[in-house]
Tab-separated table of C-alpha atoms and ligand atoms in Angstrom:
chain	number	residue	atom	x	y	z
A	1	UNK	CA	0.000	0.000	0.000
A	2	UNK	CA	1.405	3.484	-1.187
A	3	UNK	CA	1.481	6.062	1.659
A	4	UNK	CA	0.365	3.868	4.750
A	5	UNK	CA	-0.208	5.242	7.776
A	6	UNK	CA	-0.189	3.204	11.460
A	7	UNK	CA	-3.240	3.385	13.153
A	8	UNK	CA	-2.612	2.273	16.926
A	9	UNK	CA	-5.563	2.703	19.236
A	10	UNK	CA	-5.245	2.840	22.975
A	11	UNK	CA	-8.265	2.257	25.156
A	12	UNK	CA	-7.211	3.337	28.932
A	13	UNK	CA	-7.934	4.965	31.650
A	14	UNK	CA	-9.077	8.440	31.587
A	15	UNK	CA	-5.937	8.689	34.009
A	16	UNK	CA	-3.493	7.515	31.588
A	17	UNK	CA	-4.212	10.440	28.543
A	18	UNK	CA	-1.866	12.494	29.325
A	19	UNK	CA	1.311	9.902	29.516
A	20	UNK	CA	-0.316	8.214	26.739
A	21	UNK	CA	-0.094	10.919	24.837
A	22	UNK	CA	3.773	11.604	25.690
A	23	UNK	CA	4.445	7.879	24.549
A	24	UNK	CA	2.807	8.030	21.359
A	25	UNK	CA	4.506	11.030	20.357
A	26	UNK	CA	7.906	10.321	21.772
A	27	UNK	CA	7.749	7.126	19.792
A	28	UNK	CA	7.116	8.950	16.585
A	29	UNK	CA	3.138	9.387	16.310
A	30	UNK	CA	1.674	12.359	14.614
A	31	UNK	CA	-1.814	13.649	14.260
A	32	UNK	CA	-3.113	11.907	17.870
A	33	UNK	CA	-6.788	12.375	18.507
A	34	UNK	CA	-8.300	11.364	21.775
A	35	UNK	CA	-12.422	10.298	22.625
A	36	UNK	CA	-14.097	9.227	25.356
A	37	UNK	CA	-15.686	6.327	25.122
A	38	UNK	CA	-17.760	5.346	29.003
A	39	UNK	CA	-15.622	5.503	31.631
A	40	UNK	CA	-12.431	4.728	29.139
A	41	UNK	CA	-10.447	7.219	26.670
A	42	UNK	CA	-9.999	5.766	23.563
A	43	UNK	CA	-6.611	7.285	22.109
A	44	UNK	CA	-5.763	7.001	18.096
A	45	UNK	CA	-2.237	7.692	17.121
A	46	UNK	CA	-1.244	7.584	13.848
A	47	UNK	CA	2.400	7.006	12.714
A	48	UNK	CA	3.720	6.149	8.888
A	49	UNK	CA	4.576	2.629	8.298
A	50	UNK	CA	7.824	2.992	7.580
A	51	UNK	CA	8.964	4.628	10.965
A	52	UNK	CA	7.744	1.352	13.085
A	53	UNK	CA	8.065	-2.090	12.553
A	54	UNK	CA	5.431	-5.088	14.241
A	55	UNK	CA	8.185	-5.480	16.866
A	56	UNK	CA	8.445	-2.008	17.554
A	57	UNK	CA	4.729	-1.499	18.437
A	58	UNK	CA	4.869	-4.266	20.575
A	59	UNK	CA	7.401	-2.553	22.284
A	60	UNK	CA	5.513	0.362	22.599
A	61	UNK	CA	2.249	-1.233	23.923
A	62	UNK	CA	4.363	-3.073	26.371
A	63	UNK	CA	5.777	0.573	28.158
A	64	UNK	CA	1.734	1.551	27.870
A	65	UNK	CA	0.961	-1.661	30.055
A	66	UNK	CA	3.938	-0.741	32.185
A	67	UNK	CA	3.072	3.272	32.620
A	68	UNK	CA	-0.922	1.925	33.815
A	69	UNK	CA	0.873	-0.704	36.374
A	70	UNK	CA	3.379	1.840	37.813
A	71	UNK	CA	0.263	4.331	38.219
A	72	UNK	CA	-1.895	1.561	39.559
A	73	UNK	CA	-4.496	1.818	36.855
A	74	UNK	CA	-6.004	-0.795	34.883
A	75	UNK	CA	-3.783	-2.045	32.082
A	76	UNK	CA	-4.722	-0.431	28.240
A	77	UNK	CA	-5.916	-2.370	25.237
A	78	UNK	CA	-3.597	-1.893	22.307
A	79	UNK	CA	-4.470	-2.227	18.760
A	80	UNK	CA	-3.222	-1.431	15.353
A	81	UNK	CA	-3.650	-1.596	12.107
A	82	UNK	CA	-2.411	-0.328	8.549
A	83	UNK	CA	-4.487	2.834	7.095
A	84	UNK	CA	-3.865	4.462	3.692
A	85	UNK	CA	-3.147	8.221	4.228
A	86	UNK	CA	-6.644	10.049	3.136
A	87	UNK	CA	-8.187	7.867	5.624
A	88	UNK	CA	-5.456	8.971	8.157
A	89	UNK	CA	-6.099	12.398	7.480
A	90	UNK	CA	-10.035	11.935	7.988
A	91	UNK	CA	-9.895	9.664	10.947
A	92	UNK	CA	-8.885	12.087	13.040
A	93	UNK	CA	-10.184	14.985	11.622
A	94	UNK	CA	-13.400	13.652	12.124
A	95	UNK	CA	-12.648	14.122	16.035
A	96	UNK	CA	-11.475	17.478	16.048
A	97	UNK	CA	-13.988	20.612	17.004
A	98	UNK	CA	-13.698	24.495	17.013
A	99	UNK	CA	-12.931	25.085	20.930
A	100	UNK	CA	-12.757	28.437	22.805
A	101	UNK	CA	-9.223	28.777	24.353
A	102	UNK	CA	-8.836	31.421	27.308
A	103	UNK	CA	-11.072	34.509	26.730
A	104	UNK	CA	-9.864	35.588	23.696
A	105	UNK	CA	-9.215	32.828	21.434
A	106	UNK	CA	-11.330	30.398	19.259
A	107	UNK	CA	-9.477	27.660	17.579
A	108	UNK	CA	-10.815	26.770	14.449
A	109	UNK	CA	-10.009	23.265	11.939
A	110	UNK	CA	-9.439	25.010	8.553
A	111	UNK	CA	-11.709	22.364	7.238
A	112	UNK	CA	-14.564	23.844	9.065
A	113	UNK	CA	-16.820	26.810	8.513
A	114	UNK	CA	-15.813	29.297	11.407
A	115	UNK	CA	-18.785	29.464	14.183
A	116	UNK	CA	-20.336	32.647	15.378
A	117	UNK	CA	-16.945	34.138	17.168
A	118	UNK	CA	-18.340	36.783	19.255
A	119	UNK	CA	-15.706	38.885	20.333
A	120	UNK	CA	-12.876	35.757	20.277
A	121	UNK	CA	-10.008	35.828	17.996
A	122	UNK	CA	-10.513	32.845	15.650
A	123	UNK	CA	-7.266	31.147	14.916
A	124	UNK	CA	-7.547	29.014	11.774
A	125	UNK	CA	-5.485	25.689	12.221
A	126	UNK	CA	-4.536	22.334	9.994
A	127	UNK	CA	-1.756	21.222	11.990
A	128	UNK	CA	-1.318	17.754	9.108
A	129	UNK	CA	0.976	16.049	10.936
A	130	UNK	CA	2.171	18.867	13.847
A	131	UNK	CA	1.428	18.991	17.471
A	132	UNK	CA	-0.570	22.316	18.337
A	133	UNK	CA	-4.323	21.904	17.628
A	134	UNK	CA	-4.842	24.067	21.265
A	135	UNK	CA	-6.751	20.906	22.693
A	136	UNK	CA	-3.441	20.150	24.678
A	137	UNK	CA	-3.084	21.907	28.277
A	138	UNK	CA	0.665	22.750	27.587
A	139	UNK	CA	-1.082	24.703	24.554
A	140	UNK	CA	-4.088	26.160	26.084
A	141	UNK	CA	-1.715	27.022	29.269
A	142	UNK	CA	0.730	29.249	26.898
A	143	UNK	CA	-2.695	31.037	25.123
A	144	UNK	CA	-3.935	32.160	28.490
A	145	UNK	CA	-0.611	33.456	29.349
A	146	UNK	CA	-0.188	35.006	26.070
A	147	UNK	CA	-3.679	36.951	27.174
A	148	UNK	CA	-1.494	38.636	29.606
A	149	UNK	CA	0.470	40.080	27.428
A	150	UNK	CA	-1.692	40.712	24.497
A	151	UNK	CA	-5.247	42.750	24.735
A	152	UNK	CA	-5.867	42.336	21.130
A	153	UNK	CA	-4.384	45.847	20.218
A	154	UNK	CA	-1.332	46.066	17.911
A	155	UNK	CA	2.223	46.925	19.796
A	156	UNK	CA	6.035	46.729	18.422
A	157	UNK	CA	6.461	43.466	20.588
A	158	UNK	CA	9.032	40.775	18.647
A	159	UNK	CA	8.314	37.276	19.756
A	160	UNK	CA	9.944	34.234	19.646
A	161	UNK	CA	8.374	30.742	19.138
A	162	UNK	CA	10.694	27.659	19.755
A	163	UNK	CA	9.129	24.440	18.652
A	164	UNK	CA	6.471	26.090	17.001
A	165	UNK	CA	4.454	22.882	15.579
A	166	UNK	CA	1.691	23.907	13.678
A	167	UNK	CA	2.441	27.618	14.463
A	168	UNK	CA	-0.438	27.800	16.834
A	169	UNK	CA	1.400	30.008	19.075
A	170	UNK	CA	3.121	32.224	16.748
A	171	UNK	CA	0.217	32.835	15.027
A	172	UNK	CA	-2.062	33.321	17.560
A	173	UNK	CA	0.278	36.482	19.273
A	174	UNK	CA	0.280	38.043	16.103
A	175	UNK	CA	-3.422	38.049	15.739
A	176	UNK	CA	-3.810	39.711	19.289
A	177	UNK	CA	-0.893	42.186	19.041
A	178	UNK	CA	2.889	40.766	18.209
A	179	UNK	CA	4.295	43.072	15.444
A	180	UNK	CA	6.568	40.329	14.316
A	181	UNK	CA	7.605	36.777	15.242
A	182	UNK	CA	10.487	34.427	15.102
A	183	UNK	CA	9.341	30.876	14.786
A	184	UNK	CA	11.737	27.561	14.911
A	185	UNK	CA	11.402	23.579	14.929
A	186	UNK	CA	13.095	20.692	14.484
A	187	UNK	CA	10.359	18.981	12.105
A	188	UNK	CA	10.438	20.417	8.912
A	189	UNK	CA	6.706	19.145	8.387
A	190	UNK	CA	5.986	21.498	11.063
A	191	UNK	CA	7.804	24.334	9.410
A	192	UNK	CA	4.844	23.056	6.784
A	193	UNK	CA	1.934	23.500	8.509
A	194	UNK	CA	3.111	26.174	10.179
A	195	UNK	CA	3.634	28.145	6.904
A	196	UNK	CA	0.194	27.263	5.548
A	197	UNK	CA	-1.341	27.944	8.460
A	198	UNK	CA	0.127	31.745	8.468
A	199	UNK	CA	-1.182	31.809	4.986
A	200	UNK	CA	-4.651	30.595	6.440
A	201	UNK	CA	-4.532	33.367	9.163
A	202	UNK	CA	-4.182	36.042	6.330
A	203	UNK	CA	-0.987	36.835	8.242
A	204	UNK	CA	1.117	38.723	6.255
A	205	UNK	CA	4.270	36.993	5.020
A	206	UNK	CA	7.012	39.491	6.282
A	207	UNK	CA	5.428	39.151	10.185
A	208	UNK	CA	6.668	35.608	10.292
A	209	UNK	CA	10.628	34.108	10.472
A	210	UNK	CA	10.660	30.869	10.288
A	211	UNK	CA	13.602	28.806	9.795
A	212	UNK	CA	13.958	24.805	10.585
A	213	UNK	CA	16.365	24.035	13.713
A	214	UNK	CA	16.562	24.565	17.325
A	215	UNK	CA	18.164	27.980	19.687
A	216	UNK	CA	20.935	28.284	17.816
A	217	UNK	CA	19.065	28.462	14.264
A	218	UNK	CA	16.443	31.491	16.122
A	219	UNK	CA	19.678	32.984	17.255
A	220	UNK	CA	20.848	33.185	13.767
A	221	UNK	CA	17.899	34.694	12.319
A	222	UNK	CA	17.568	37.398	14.930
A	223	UNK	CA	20.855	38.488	14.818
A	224	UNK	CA	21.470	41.592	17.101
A	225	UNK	CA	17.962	41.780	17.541
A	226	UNK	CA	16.366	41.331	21.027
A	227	UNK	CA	12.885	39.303	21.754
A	228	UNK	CA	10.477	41.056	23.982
A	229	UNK	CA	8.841	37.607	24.695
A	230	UNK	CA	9.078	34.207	23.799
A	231	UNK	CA	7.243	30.818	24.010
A	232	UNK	CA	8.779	27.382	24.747
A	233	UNK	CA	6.566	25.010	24.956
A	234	UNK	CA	8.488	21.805	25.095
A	235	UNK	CA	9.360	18.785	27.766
A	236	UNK	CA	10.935	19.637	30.250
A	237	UNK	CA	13.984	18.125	29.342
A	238	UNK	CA	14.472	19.980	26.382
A	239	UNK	CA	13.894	23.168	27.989
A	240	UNK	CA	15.887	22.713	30.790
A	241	UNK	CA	19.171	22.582	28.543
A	242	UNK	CA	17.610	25.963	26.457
A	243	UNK	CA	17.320	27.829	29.760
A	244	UNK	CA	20.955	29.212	30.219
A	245	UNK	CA	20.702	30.224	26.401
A	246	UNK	CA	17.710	32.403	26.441
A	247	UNK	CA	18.944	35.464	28.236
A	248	UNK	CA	21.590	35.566	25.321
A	249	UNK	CA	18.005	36.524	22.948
A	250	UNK	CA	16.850	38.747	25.774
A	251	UNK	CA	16.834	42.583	26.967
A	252	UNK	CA	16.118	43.917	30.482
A	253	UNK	CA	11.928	43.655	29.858
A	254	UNK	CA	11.952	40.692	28.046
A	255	UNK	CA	8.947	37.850	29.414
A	256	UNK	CA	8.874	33.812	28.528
A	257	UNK	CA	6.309	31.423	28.606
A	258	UNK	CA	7.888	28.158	29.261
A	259	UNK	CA	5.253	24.755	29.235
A	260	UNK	CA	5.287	21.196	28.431
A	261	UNK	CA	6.426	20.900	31.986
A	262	UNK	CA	5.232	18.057	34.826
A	263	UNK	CA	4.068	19.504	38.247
A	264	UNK	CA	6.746	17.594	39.631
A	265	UNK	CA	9.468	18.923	37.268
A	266	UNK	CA	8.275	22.403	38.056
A	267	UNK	CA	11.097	22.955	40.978
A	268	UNK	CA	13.969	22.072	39.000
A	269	UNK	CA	12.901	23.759	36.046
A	270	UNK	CA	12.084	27.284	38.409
A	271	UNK	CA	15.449	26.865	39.984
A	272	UNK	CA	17.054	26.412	36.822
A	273	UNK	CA	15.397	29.657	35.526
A	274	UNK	CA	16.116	31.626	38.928
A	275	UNK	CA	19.748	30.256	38.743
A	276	UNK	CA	19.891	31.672	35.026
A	277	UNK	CA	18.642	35.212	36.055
A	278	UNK	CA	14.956	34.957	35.821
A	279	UNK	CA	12.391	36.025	37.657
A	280	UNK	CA	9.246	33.035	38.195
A	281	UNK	CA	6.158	35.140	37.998
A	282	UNK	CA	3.635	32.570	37.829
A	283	UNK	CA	3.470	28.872	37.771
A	284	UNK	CA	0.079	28.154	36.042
A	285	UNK	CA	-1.429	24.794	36.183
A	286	UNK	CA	-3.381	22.062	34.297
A	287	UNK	CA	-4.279	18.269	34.900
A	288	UNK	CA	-0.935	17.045	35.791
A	289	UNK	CA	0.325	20.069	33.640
A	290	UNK	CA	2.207	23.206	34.592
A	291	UNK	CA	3.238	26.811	32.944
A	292	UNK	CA	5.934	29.075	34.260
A	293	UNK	CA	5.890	32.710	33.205
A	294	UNK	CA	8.994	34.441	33.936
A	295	UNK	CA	10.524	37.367	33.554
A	296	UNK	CA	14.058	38.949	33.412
A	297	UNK	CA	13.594	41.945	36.061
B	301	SAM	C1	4.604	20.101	22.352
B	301	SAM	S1	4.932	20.625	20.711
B	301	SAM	C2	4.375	22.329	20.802
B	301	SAM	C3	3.716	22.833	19.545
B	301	SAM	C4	3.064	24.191	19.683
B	301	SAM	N1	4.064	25.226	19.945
B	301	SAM	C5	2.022	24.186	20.783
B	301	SAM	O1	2.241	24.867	21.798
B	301	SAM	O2	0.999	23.513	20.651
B	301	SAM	C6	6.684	20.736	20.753
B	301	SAM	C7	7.329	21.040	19.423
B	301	SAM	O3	8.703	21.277	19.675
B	301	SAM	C8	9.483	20.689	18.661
B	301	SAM	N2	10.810	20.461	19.261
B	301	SAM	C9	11.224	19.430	20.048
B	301	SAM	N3	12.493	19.635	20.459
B	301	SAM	C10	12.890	20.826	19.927
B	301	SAM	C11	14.092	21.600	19.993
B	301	SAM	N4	15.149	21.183	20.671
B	301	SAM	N5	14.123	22.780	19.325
B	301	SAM	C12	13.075	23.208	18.613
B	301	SAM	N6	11.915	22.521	18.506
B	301	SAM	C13	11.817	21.356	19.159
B	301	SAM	C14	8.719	19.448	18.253
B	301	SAM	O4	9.045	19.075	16.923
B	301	SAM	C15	7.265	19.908	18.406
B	301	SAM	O5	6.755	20.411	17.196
């Protein structure tokens, strides 16, 4: 079959989403979608067939069955099966629903007519195959913050956007007020969706960098040039190596949004930042979830 996709499907605990959801994209998954079915979540992950082999989804359902016994929860049921890729694409899609995020965003599926907005800020998304469709808490936790910083009203702010997946982020500050921003990943098929999605936003193409790599590819493209914020919304162990790097893209006023972070990482990723110079304004949380806001003075 041209184009096949893995479709895995995890029925667990309600418990186990979250860490389910790490797994299955740690192990290469892209586009998950999640559904409650009675009292269990039934999780779809979909990954292309040449990335895993039988023996490698075994191996994958066997650290499921050992994440559920370690958290004393009911062991999940693990399927899979091969998928060609336009059913991949509507399987999910098929899940996925406009949801309000904060109080001033909408998130929209570009494959959907945009709802009666109100007074929201509808961000028009197709992530394809990128993390950031704002159902995630380590998403929805940076858009509130972002709230705090943007009231909808242009300003001269630069941001920065490391890991930007499907630009959610990025996008979203410049429709409430970033002048410009400075977007990076590691996946180029986020770099992808990312750029269509600006296109989608009717953001205009000279607001948005956006270059493929990591710190020391946003470095590049900034040059001399200062951020006045930034968003990081990574794991934690990622960040924690990017923390004694940022102030080197920062001035005196400069604020970060750092998520993707476990409650109980939180302490050694707020003494890390205080170590580094920062200020830990607030620690937001979410399910098992947590969102430090910082800030250099
Ligand atoms: C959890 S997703 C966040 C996507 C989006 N910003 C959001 O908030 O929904 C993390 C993204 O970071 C990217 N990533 C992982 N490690 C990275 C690194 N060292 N530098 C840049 N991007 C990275 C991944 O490819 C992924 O797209």
């Amino acid at each position: 079959m041209a184009n096949s996709w893995w479709e895995i499907n995890i029925r667990c605990h309600p418990l186990l989403e979250d860490t389910v959801y790490w797994r299955t994209q740690d192990f290469g998954c892209r586009g998950t979608s999640s559904q409650y079915k009675g009292k269990n979540c039934l999780i779809s992950a979909y990954l292309p067939q040449e990335q895993a082999q039988l023996l490698d989804l075994s191996a994958l359902a066997l650290w499921l069955r050992q994440d559920a016994i370690l958290a004393n929860l009911p062991e999940p049921t693990v399927k899979w099966n091969l998928i060609d890729e336009e059913d991949w694409s509507s399987s999910w899609k098929e899940h996925w629903q406009p949801q309000e995020v904060g109080d001033q965003f909408l998130i929209c599926p570009a494959w959907l007519d945009v709802p009666e907005a109100g007074k929201r800020v509808v961000v028009r998304l197709d992530p394809g195959v990128a993390f950031g469709t704002g159902a995630h808490p380590t998403t929805q936790l940076c858009m509130e913050s972002m709230e705090m910083r943007f009231d909808g009203k242009p300003t001269e702010q630069i941001i920065a956007d490391i890991g930007c997946g499907s630009g959610i982020l990025a996008i979203g500050a410049l429709l409430v007020g970033a002048k410009t921003a400075y977007a990076v990943d590691i996946d180029p098929l986020c770099l992808r969706a990312t750029q269509e999605n600006i296109s989608l936003n009717h953001i205009q193409p000279d607001r948005v960098h956006l270059e493929q790599g990591s710190f020391e590819k946003l470095q590049e493209m900034l040059g001399d040039r200062k951020v006045d914020g930034f968003f990081c919304n990574i794991l934690a162990e990622v960040i924690v190596d990017l923390i004694p790097q940022l102030e080197q893209i920062s001035h005196q006023k400069t604020w970060g949004v750092l998520s993707g972070i476990l409650l109980d990482q939180a302490k050694a990723i707020s003494d890390t930042l205080e170590q580094s110079g920062w200020i830990v304004a607030t620690l937001w949380k979410r399910q098992e979830w947590c969102c430090i806001n910082v800030r250099r003075s």
